[in-house]
PDB file of N, CA, C and O in Angstrom:
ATOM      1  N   UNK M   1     177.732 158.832  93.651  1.00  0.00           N
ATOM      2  CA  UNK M   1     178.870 159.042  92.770  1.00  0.00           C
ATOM      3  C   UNK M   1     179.399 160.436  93.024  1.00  0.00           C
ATOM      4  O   UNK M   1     178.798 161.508  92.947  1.00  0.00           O
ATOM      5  N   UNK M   2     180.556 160.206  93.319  1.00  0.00           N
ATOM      6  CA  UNK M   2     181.489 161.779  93.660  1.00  0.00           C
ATOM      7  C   UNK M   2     182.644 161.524  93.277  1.00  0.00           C
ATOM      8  O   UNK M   2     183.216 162.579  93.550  1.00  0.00           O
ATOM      9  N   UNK M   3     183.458 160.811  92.798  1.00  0.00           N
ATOM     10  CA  UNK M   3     184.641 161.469  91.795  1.00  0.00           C
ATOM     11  C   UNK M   3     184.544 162.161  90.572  1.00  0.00           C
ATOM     12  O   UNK M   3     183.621 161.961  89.783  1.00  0.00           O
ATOM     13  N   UNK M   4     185.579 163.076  90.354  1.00  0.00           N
ATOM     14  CA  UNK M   4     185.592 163.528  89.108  1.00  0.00           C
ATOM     15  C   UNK M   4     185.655 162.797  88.102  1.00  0.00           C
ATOM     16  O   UNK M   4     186.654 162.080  88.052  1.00  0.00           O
ATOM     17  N   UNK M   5     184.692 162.700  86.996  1.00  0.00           N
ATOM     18  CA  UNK M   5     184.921 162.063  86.058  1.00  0.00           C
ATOM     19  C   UNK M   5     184.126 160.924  86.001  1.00  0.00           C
ATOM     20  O   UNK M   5     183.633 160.515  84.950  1.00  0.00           O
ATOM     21  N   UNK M   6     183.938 160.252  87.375  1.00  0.00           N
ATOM     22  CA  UNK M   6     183.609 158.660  87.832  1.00  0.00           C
ATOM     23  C   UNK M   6     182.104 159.024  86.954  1.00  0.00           C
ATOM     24  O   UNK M   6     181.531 159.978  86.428  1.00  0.00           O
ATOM     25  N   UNK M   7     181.941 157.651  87.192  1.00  0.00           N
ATOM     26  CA  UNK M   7     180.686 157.171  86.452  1.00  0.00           C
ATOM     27  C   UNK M   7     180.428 155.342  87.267  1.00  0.00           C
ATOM     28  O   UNK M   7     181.279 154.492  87.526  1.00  0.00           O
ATOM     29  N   UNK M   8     178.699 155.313  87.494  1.00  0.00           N
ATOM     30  CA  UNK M   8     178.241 154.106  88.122  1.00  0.00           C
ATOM     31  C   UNK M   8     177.509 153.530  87.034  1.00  0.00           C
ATOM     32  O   UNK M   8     176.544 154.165  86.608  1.00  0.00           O
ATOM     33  N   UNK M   9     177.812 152.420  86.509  1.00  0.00           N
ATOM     34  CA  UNK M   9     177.154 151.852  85.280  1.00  0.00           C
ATOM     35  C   UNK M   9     175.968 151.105  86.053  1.00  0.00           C
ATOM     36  O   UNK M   9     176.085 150.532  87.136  1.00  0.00           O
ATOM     37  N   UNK M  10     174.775 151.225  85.268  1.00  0.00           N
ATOM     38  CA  UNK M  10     173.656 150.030  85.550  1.00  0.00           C
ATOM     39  C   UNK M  10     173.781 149.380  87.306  1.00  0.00           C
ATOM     40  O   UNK M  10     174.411 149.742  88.299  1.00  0.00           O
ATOM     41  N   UNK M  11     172.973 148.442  87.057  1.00  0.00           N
ATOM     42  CA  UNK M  11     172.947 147.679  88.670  1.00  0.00           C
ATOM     43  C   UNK M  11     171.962 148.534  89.563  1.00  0.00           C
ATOM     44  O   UNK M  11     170.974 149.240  89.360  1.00  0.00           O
ATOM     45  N   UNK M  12     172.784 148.088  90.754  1.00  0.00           N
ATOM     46  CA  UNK M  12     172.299 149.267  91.878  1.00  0.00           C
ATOM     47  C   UNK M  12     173.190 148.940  93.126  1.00  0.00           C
ATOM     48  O   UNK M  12     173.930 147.956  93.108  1.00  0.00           O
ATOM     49  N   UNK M  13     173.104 149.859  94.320  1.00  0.00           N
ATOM     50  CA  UNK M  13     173.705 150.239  95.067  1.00  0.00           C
ATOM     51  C   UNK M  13     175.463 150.553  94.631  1.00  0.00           C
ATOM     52  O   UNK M  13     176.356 149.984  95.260  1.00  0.00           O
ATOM     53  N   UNK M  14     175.659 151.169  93.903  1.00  0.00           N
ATOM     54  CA  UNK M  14     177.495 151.478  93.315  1.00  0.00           C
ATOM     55  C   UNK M  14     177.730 152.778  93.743  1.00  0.00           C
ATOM     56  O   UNK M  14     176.995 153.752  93.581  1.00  0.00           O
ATOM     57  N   UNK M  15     178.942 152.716  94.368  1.00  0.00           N
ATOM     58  CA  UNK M  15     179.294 153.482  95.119  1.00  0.00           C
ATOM     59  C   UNK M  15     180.773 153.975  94.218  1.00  0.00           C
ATOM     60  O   UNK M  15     181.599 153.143  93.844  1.00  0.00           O
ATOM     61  N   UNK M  16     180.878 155.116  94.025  1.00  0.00           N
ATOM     62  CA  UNK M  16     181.725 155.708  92.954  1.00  0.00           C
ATOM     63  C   UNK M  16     182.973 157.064  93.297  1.00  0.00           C
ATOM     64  O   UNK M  16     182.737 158.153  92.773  1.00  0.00           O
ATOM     65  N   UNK M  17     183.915 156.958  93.941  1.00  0.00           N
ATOM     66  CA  UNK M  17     184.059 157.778  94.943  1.00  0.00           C
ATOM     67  C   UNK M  17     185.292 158.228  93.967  1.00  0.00           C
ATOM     68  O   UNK M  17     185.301 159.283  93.332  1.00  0.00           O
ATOM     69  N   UNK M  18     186.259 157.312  93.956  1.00  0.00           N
ATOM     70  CA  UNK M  18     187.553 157.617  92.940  1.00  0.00           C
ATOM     71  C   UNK M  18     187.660 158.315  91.725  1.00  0.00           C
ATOM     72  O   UNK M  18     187.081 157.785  90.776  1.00  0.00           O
ATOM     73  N   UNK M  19     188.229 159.327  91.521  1.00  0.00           N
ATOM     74  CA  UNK M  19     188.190 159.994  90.402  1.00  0.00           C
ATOM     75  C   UNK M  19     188.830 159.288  89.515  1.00  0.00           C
ATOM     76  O   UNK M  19     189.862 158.636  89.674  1.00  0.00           O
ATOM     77  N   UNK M  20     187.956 159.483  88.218  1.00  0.00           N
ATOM     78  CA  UNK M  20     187.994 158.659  86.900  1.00  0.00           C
ATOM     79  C   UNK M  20     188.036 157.038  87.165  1.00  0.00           C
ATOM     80  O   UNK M  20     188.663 156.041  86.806  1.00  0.00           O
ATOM     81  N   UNK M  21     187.122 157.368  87.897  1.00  0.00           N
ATOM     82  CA  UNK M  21     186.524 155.594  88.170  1.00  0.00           C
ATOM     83  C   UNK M  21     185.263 155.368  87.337  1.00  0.00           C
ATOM     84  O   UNK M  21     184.540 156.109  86.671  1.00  0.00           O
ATOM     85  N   UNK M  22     185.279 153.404  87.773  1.00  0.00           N
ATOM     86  CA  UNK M  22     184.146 153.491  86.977  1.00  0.00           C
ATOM     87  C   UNK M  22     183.531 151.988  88.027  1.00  0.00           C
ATOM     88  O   UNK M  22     184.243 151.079  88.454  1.00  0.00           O
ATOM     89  N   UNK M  23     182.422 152.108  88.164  1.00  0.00           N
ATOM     90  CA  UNK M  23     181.938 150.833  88.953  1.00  0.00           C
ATOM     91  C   UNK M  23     180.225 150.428  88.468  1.00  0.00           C
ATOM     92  O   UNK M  23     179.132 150.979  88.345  1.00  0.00           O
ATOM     93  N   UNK M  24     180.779 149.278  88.330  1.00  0.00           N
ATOM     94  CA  UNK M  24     179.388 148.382  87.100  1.00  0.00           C
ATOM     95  C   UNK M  24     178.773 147.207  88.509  1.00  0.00           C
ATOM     96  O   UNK M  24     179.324 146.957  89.580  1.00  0.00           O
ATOM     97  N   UNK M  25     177.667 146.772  88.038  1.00  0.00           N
ATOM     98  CA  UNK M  25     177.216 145.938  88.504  1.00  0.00           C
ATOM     99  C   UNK M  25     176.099 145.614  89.627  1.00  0.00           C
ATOM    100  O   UNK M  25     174.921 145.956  89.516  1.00  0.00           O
ATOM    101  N   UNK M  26     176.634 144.912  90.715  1.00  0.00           N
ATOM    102  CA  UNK M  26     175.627 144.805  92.007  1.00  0.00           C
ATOM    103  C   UNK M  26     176.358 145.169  93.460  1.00  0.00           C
ATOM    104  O   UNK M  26     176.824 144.288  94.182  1.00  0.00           O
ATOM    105  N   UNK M  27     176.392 146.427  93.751  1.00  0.00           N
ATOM    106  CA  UNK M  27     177.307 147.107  94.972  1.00  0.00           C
ATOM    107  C   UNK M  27     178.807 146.925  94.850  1.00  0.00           C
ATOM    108  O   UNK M  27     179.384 146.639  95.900  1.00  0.00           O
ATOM    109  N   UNK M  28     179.535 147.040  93.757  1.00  0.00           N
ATOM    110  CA  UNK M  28     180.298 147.888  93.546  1.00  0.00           C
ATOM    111  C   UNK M  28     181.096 148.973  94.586  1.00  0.00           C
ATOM    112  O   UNK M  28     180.310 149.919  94.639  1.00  0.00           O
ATOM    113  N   UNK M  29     181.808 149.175  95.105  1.00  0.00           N
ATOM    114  CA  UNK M  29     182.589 150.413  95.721  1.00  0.00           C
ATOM    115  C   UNK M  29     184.155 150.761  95.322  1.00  0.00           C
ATOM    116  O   UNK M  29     185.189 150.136  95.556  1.00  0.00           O
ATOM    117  N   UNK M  30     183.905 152.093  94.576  1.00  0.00           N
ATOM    118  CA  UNK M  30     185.358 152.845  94.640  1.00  0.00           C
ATOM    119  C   UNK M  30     185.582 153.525  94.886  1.00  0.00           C
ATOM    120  O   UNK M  30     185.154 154.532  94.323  1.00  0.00           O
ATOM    121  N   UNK M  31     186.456 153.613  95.955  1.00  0.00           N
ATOM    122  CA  UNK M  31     187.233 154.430  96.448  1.00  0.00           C
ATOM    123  C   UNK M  31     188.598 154.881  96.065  1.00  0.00           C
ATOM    124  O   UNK M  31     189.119 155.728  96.791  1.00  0.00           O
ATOM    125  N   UNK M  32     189.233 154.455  95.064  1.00  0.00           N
ATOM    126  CA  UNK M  32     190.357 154.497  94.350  1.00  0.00           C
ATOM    127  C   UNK M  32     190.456 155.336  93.101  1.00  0.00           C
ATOM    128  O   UNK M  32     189.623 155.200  92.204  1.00  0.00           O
ATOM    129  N   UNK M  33     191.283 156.056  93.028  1.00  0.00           N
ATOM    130  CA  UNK M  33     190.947 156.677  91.646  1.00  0.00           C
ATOM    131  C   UNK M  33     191.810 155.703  90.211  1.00  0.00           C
ATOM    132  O   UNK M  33     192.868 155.073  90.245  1.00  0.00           O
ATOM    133  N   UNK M  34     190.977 155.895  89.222  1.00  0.00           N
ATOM    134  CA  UNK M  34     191.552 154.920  88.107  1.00  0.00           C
ATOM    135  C   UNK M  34     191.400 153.496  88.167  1.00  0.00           C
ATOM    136  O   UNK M  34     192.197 152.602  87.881  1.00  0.00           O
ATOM    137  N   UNK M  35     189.870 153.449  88.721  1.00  0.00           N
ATOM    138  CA  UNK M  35     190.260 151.979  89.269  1.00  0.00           C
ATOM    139  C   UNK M  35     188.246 151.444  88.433  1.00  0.00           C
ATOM    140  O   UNK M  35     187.190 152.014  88.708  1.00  0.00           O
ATOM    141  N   UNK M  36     188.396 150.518  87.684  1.00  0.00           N
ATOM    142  CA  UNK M  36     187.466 149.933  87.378  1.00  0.00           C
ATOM    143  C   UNK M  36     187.260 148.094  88.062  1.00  0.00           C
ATOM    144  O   UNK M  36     187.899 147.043  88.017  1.00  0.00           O
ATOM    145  N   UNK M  37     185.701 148.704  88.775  1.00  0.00           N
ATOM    146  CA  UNK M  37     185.266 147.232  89.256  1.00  0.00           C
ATOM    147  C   UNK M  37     183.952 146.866  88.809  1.00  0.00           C
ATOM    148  O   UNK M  37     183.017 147.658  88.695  1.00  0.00           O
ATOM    149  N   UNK M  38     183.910 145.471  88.526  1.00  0.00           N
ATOM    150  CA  UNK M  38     182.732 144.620  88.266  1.00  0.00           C
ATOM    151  C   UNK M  38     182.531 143.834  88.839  1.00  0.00           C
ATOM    152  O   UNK M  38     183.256 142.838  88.846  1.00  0.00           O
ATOM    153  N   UNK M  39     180.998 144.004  89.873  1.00  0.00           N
ATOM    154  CA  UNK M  39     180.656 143.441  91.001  1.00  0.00           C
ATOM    155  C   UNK M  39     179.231 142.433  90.551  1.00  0.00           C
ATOM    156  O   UNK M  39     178.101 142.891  90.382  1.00  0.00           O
ATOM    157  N   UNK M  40     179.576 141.145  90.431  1.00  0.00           N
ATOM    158  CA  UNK M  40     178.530 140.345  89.817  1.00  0.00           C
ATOM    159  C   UNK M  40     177.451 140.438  90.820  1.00  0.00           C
ATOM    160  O   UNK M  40     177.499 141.293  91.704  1.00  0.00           O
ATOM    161  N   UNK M  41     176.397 139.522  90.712  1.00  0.00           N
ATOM    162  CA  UNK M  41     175.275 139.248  91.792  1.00  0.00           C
ATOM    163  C   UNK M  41     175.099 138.059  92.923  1.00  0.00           C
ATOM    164  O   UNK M  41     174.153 137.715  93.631  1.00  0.00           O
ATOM    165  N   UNK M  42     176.038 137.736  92.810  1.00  0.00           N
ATOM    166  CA  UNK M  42     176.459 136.360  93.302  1.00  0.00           C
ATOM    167  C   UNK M  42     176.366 136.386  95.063  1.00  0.00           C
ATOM    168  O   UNK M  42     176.228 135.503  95.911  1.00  0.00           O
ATOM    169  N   UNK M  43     176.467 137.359  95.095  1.00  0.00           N
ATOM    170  CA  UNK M  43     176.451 137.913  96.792  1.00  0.00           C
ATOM    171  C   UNK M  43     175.961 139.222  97.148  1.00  0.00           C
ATOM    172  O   UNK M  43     175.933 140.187  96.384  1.00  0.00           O
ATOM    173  N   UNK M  44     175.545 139.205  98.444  1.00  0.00           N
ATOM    174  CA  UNK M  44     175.005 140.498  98.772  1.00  0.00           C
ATOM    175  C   UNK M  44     175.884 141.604  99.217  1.00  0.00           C
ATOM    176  O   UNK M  44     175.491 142.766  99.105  1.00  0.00           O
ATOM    177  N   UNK M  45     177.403 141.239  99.868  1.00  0.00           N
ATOM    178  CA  UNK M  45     178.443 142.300  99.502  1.00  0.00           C
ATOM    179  C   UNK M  45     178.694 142.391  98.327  1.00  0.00           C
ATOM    180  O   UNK M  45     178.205 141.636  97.487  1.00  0.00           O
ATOM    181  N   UNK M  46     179.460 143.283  98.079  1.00  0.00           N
ATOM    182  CA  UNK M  46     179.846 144.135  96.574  1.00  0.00           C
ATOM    183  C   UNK M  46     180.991 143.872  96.501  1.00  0.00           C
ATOM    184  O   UNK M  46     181.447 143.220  97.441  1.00  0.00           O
ATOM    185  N   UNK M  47     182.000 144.288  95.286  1.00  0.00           N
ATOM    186  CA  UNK M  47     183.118 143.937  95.639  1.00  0.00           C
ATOM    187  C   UNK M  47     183.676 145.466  95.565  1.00  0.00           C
ATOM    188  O   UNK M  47     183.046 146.349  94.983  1.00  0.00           O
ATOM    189  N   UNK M  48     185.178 145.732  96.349  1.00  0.00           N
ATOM    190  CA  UNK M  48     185.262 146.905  96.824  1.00  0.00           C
ATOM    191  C   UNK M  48     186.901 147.340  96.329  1.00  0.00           C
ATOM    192  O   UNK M  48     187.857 146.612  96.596  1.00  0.00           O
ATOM    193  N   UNK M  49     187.009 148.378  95.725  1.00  0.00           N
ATOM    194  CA  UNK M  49     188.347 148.243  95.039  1.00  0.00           C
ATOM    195  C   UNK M  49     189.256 148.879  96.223  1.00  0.00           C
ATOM    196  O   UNK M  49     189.002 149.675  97.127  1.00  0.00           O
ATOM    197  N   UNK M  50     190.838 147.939  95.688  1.00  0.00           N
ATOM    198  CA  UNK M  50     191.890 147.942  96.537  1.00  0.00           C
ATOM    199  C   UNK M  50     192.534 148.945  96.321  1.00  0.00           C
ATOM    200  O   UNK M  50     192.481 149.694  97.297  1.00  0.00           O
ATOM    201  N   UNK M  51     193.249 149.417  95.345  1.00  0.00           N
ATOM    202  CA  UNK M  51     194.224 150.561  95.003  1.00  0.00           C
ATOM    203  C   UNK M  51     193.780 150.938  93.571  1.00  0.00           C
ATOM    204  O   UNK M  51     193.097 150.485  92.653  1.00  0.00           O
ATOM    205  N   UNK M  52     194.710 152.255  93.951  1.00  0.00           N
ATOM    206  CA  UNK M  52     194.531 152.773  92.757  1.00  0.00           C
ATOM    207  C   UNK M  52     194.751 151.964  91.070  1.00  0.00           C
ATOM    208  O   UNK M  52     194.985 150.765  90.917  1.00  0.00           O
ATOM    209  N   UNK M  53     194.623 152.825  90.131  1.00  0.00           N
ATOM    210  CA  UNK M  53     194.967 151.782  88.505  1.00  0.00           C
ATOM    211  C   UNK M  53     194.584 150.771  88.874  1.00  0.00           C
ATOM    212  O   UNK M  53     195.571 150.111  89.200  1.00  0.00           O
ATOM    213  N   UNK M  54     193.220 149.937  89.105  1.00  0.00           N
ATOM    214  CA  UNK M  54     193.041 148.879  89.238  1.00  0.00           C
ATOM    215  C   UNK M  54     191.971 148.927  88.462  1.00  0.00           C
ATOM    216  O   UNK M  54     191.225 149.861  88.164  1.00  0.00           O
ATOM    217  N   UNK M  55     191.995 146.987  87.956  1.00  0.00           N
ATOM    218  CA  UNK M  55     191.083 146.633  87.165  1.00  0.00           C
ATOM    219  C   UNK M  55     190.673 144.890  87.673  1.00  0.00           C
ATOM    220  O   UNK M  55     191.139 143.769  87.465  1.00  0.00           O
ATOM    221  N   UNK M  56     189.341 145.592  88.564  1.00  0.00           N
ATOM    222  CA  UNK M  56     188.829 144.366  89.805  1.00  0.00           C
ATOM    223  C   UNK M  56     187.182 143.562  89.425  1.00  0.00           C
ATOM    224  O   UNK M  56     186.058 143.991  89.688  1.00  0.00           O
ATOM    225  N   UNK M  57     187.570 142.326  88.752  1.00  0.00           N
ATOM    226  CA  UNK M  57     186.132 141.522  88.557  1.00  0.00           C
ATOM    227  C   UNK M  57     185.695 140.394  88.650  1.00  0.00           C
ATOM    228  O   UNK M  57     186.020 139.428  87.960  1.00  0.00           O
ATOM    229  N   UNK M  58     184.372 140.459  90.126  1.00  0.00           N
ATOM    230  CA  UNK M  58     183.922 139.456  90.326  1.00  0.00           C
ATOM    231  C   UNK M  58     182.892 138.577  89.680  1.00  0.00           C
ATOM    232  O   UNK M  58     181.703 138.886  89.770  1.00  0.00           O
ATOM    233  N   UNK M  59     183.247 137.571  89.076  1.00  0.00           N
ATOM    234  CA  UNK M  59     182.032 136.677  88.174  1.00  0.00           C
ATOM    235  C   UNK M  59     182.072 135.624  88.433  1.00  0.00           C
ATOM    236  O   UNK M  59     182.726 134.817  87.772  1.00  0.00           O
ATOM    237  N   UNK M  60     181.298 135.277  89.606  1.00  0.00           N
ATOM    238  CA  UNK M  60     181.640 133.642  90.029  1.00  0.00           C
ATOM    239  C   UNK M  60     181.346 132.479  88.877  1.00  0.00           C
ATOM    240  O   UNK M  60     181.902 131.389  89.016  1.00  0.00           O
ATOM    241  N   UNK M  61     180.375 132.738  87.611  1.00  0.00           N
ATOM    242  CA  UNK M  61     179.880 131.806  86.979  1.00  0.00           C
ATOM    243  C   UNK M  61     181.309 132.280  85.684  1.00  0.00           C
ATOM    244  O   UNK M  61     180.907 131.957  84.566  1.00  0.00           O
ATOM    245  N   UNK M  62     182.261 132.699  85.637  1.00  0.00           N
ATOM    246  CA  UNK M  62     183.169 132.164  84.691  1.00  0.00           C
ATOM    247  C   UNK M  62     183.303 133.854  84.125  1.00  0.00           C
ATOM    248  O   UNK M  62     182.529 134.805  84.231  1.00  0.00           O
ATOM    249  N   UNK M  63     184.728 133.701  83.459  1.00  0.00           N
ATOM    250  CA  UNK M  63     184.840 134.946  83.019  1.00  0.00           C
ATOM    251  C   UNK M  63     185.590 134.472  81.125  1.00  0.00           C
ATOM    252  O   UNK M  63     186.447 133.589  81.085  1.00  0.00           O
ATOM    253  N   UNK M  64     185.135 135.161  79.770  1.00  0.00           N
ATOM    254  CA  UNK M  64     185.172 134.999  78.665  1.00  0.00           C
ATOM    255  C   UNK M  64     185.368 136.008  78.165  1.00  0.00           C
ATOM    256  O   UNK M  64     184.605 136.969  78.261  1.00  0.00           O
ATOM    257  N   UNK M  65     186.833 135.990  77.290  1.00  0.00           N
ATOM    258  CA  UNK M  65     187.236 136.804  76.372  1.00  0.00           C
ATOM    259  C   UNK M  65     187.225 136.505  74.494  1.00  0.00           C
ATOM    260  O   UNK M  65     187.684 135.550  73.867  1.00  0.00           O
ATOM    261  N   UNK M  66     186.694 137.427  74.129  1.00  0.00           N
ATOM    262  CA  UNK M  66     186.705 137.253  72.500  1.00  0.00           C
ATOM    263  C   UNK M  66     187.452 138.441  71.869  1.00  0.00           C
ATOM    264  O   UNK M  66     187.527 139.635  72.159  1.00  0.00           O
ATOM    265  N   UNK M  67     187.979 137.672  70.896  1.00  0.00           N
ATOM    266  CA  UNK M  67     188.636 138.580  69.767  1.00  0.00           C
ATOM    267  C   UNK M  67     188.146 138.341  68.158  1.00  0.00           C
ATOM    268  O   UNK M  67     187.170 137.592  68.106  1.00  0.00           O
ATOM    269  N   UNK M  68     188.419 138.617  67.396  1.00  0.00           N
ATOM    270  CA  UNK M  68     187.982 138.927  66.273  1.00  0.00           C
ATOM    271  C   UNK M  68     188.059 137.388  65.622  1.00  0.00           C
ATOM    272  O   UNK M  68     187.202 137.009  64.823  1.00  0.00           O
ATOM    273  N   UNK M  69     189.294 136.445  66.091  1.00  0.00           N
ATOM    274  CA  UNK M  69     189.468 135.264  65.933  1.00  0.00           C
ATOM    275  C   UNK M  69     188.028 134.085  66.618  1.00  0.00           C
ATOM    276  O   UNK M  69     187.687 133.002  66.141  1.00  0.00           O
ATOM    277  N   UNK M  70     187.352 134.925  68.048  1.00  0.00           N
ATOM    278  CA  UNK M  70     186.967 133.765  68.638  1.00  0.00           C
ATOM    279  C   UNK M  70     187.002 133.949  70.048  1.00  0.00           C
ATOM    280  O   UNK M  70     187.294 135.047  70.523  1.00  0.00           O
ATOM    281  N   UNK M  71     186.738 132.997  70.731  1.00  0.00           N
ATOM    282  CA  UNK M  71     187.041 132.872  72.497  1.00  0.00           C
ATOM    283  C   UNK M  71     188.345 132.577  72.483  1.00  0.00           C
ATOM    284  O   UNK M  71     188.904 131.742  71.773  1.00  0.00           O
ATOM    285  N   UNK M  72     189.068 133.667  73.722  1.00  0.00           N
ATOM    286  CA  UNK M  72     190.265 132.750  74.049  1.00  0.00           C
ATOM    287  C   UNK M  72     190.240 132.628  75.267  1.00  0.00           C
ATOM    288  O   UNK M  72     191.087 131.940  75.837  1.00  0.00           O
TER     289      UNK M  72
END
């Protein structure tokens, strides 16, 4: 981890390069600044962010949002 600011959540191998990044999961790489990725386990590459202001996530088994109402 070498951006300013960046931060590598949990997992392992995350690679954190973009300032005020943030990269979660299982090999992870950012190189982008402002750019949050979530790299499931599903594979042994990572997933690797494209550009900057990005918000990049791989979850092959389904992805679920809740609000105060519920799943939507």
């Amino acid at each position: 981890m070498s951006g300013k600011g960046s931060v590598a959540v949990g997992g392992e191998g995350n690679e954190v390069e973009g300032d005020w990044s943030v990269g979660m999961g299982r090999g992870s790489k950012v190189s982008h600044s402002g750019a949050f990725v979530w790299s499931d386990s599903s594979e042994e590459t990572g997933l690797e962010s494209d550009g900057e202001n990005r918000f990049m996530v791989r979850a092959k088994g389904g992805v679920a949002f809740y609000t105060g109402e519920g799943r939507i």
